[in-house]
mmCIF file of C-alpha atoms in Angstrom:
data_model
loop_
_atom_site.group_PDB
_atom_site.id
_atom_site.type_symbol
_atom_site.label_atom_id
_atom_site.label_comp_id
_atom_site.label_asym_id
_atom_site.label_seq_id
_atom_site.Cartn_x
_atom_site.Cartn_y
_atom_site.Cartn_z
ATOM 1 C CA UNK F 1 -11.016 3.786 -12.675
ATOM 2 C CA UNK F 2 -7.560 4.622 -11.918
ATOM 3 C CA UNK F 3 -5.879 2.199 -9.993
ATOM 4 C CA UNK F 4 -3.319 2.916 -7.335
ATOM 5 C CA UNK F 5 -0.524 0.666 -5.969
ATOM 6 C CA UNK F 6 0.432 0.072 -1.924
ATOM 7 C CA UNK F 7 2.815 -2.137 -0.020
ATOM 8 C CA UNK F 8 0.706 -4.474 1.613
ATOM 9 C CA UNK F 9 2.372 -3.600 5.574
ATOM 10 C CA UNK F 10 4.798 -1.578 6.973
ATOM 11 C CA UNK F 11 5.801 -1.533 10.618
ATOM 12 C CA UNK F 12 6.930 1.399 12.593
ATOM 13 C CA UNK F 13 7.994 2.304 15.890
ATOM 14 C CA UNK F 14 5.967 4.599 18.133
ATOM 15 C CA UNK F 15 7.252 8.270 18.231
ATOM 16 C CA UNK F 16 9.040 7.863 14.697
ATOM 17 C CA UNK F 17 7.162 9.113 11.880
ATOM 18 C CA UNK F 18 5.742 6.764 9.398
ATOM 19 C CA UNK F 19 5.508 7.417 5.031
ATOM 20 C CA UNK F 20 3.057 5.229 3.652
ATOM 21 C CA UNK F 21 3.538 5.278 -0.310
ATOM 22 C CA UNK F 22 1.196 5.075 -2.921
ATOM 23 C CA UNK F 23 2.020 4.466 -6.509
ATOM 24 C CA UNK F 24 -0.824 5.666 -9.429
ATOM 25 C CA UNK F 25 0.961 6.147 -12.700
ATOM 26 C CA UNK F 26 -2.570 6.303 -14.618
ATOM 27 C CA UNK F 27 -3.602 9.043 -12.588
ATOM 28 C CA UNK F 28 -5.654 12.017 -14.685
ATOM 29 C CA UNK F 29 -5.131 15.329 -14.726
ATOM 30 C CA UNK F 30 -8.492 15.478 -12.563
ATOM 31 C CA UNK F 31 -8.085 13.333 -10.356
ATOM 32 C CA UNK F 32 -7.879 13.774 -6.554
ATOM 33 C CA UNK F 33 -5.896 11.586 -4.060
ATOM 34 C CA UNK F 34 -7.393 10.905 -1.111
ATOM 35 C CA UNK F 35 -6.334 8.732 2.061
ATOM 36 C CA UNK F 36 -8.607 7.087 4.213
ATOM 37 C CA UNK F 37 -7.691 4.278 7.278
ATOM 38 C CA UNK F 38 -9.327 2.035 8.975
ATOM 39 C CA UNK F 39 -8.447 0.884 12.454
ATOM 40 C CA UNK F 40 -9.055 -2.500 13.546
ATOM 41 C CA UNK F 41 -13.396 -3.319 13.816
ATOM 42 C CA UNK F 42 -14.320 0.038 12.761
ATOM 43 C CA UNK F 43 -15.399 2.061 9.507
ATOM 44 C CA UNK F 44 -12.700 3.721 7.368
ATOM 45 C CA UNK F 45 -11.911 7.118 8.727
ATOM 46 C CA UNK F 46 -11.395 10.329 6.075
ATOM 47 C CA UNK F 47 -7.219 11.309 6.496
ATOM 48 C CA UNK F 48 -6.464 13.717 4.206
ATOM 49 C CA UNK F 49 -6.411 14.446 0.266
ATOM 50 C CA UNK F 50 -4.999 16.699 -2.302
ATOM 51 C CA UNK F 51 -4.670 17.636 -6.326
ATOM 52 C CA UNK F 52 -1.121 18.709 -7.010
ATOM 53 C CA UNK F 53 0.265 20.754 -3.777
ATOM 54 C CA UNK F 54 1.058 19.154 -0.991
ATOM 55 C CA UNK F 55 -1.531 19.311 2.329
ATOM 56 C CA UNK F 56 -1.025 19.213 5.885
ATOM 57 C CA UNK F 57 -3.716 18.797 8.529
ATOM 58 C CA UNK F 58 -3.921 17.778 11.903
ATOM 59 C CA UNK F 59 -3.610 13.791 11.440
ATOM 60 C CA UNK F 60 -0.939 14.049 8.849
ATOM 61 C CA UNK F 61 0.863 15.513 6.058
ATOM 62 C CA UNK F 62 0.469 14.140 2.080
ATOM 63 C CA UNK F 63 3.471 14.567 -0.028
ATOM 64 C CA UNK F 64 2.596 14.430 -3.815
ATOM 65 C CA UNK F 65 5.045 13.483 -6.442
ATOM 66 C CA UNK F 66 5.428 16.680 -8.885
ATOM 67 C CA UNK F 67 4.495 14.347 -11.858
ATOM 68 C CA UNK F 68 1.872 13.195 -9.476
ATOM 69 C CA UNK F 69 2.359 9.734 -10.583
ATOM 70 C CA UNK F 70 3.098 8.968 -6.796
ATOM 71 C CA UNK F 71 2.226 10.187 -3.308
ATOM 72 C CA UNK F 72 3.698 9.614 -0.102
ATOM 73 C CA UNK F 73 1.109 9.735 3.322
ATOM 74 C CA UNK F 74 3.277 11.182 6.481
ATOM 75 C CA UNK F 75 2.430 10.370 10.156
ATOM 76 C CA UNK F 76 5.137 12.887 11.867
ATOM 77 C CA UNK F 77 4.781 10.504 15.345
ATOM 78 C CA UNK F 78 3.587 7.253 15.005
ATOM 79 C CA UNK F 79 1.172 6.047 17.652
ATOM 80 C CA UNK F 80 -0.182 2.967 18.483
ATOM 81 C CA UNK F 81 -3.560 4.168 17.945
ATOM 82 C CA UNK F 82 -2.391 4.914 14.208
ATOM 83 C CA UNK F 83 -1.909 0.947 13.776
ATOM 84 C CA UNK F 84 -4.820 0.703 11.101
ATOM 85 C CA UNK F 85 -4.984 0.108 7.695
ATOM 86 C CA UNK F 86 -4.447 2.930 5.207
ATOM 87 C CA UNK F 87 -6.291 3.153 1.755
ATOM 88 C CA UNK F 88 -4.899 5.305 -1.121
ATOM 89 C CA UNK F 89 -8.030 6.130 -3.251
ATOM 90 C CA UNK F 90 -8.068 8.671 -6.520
ATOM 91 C CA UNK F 91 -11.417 10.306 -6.925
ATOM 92 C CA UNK F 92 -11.784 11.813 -10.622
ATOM 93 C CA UNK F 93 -14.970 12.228 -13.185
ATOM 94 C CA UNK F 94 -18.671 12.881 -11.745
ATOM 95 C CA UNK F 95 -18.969 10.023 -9.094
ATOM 96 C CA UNK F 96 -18.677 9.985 -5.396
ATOM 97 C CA UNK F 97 -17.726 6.013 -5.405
ATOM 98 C CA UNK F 98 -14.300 5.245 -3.230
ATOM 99 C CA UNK F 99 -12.791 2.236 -4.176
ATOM 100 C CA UNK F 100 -11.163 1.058 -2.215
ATOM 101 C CA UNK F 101 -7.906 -0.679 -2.844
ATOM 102 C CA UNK F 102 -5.709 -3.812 -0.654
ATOM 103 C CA UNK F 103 -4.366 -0.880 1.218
ATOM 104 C CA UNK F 104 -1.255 -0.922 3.642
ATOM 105 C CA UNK F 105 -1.702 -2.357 6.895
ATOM 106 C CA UNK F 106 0.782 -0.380 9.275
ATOM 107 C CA UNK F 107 1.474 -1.927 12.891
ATOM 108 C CA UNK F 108 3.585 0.116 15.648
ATOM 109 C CA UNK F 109 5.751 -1.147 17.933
ATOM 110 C CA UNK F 110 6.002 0.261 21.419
ATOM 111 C CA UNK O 1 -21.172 12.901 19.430
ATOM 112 C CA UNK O 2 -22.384 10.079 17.108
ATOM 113 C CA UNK O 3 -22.883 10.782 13.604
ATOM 114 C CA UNK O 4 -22.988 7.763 11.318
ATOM 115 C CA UNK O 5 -24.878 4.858 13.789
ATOM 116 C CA UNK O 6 -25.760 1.602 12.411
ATOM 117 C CA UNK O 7 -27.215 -0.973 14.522
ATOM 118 C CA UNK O 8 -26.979 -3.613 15.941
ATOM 119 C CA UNK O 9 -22.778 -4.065 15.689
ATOM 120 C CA UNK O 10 -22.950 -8.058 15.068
ATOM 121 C CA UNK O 11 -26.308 -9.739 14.245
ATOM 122 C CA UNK O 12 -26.441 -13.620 13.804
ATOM 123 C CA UNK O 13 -29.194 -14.699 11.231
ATOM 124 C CA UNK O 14 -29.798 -17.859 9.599
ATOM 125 C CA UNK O 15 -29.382 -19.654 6.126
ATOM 126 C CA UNK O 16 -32.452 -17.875 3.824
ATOM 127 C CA UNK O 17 -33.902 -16.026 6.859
ATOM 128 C CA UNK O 18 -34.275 -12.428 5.398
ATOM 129 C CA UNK O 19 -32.310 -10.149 7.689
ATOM 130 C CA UNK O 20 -32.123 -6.411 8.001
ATOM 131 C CA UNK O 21 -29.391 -3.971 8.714
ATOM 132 C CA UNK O 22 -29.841 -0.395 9.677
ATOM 133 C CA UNK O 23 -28.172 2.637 9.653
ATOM 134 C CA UNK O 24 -29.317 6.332 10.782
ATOM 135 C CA UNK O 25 -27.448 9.874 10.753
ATOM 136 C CA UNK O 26 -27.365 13.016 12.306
ATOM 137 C CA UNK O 27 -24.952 15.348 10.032
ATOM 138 C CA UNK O 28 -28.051 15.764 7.498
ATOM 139 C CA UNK O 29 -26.471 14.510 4.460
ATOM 140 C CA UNK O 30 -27.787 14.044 1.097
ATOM 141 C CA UNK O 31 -26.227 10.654 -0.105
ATOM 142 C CA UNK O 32 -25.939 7.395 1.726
ATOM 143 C CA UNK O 33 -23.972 4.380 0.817
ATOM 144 C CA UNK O 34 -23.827 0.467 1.444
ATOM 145 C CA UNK O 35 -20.596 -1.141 1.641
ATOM 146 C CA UNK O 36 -19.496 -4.715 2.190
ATOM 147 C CA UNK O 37 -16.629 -5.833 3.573
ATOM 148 C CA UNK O 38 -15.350 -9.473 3.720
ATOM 149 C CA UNK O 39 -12.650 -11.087 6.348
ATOM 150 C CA UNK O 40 -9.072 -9.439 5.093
ATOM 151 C CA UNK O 41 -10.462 -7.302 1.942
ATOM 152 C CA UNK O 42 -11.203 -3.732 1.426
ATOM 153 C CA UNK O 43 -14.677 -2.438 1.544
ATOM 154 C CA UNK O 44 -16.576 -3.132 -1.811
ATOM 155 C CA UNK O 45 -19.683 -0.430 -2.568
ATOM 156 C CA UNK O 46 -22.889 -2.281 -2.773
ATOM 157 C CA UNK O 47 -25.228 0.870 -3.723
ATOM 158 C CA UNK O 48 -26.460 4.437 -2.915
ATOM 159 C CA UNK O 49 -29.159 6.534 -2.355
ATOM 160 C CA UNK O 50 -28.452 9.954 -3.634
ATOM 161 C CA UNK O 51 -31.651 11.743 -1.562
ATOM 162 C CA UNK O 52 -34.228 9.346 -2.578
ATOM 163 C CA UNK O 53 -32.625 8.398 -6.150
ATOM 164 C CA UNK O 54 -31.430 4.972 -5.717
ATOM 165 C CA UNK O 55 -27.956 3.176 -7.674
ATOM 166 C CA UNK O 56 -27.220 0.153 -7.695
ATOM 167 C CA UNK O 57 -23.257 -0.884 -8.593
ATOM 168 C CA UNK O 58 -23.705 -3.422 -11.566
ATOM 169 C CA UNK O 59 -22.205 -6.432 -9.607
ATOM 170 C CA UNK O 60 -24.292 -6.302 -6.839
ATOM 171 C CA UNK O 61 -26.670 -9.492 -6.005
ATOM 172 C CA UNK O 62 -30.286 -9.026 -6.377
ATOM 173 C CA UNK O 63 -30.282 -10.406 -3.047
ATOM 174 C CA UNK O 64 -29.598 -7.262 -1.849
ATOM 175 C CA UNK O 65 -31.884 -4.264 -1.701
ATOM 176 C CA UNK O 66 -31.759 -0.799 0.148
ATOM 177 C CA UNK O 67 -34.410 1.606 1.438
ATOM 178 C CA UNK O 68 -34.279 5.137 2.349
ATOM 179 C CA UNK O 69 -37.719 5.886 4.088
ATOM 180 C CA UNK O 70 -36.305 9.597 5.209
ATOM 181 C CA UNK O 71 -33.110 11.511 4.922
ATOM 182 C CA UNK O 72 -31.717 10.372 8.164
ATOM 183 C CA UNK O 73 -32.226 6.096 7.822
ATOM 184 C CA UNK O 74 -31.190 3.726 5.424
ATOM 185 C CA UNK O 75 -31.655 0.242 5.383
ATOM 186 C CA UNK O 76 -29.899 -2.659 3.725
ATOM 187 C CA UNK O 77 -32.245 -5.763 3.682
ATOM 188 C CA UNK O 78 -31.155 -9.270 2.565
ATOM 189 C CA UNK O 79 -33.956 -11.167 0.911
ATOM 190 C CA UNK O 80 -32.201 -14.451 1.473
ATOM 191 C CA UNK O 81 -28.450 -14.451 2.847
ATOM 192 C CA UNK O 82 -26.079 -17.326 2.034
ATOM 193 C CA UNK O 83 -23.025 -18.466 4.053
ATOM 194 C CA UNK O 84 -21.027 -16.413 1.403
ATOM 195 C CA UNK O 85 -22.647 -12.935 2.818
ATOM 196 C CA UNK O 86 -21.478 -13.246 6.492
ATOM 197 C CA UNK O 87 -18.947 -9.838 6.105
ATOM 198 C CA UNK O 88 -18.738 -6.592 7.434
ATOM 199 C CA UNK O 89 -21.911 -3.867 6.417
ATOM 200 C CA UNK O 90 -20.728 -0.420 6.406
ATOM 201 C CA UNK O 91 -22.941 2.784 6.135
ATOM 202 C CA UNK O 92 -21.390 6.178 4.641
ATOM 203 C CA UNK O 93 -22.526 9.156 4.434
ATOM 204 C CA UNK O 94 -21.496 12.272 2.604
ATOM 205 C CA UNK O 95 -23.060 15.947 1.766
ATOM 206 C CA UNK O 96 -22.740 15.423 -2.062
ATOM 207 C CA UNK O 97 -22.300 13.217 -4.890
ATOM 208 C CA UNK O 98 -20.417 14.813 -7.188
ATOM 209 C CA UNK O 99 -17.640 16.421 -5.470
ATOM 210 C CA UNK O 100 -14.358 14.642 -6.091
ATOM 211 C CA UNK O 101 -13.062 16.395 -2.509
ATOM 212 C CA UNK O 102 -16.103 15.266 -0.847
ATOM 213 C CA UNK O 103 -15.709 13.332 2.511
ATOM 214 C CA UNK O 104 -17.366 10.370 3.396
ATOM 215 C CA UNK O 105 -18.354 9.450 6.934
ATOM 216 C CA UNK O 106 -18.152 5.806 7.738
ATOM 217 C CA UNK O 107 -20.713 3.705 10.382
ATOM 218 C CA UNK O 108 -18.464 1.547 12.598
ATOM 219 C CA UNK O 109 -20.293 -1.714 10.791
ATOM 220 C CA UNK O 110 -22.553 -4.217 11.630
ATOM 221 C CA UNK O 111 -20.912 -7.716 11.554
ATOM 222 C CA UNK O 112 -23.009 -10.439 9.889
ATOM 223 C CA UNK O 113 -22.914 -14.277 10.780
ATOM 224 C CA UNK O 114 -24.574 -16.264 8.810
ATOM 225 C CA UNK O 115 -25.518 -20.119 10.454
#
């Protein structure tokens, strides 16, 4: 399984947008990038995910690398209900497994 | 509106007292999974049912076992839990297996305590 590579916390202040990084240099040509966080005592949460182009939805925006050996996850406004920790995954081959990775815990600031 | 609900949210059993967690949902989907999350780690796949088609990750415990008695329940049961299981349990969902753009939709856990 391809592995992917996060800072282990960031901090931000509310209202200032937030880019988590995400480092997978063995990525396939296959492979998907997905993000997923989980706030504090609850079940990860689906955030967004893309192949090559970069995506946009309403939680966020996810900025891939054009060798897409890297991605970047973008919270335009930073919240303090986006204080959670964020999981880069890569989804490739025939399975529907997530594994998950240390992630980046993000805290925000008022 | 609720769609992945596993209860109860914290259960307390005891050393080698068999203990089962439960987990139902409403969005109808084909494949359910068992995670396990410890204090400070990420959440580590235990198995799934795909329909009624059970898998079992290689590393998991024979101490744990699943059933699926209908499309909307599955149950993770814990023939004899050690001090070492107390952790998270967290029920997914999603609509496929095999899509690599498939979503999965998480429970909000059951904490176990073992004494």
């Amino acid at each position: 399984d391809a592995k992917t590579t996060q800072p282990n916390s960031m901090e931000s202040n509310e209202e200032e947008p937030v880019h988590l990084p995400c480092n997978h240099s063995t990525i396939s040509g296959t492979d998907y990038i997905h993000w997923y966080r989980q706030l504090p005592s609850q079940g990860p949460e689906y955030v967004i995910h893309g192949l090559t182009s970069n995506v946009n939805n309403r939680m966020a925006s996810l900025a891939i690398a054009e060798d897409r050996k890297s991605s970047t996850l973008i919270l335009h406004r930073a919240t303090l209900r986006d204080a959670a920790v964020y999981y880069c995954i890569l989804r490739g081959g025939n399975t529907d497994k997530l594994i998950f990775g240390t992630g980046t815990r993000l805290q925000v600031f008022p | 509106d609720a769609m992945v609900i596993q209860n109860p949210r914290y259960q307390v059993t005891q050393f080698g007292k068999p203990v089962t967690l439960s987990c139902s949902q409403t969005l109808n989907h084909n494949v359910m999974y068992w995670y396990q999350q410890k204090s400070s780690q990420a959440p580590k796949l235990l198995f799934h049912y795909y329909d009624k088609d059970f898998n079992n990750e290689a590393d998991t415990p024979d101490n744990f076992q699943s059933r699926r008695p209908n499309t909307s329940f599955c149950f993770l049961d814990i023939r004899s839990p050690g001090l070492g299981d107390a952790a998270m349990y967290l029920c997914a969902t999603s609509r496929d297996y095999s899509g690599l753009q498939e979503t999965q939709y998480f429970g909000p856990g059951t904490r176990l305590l073992v004494l």
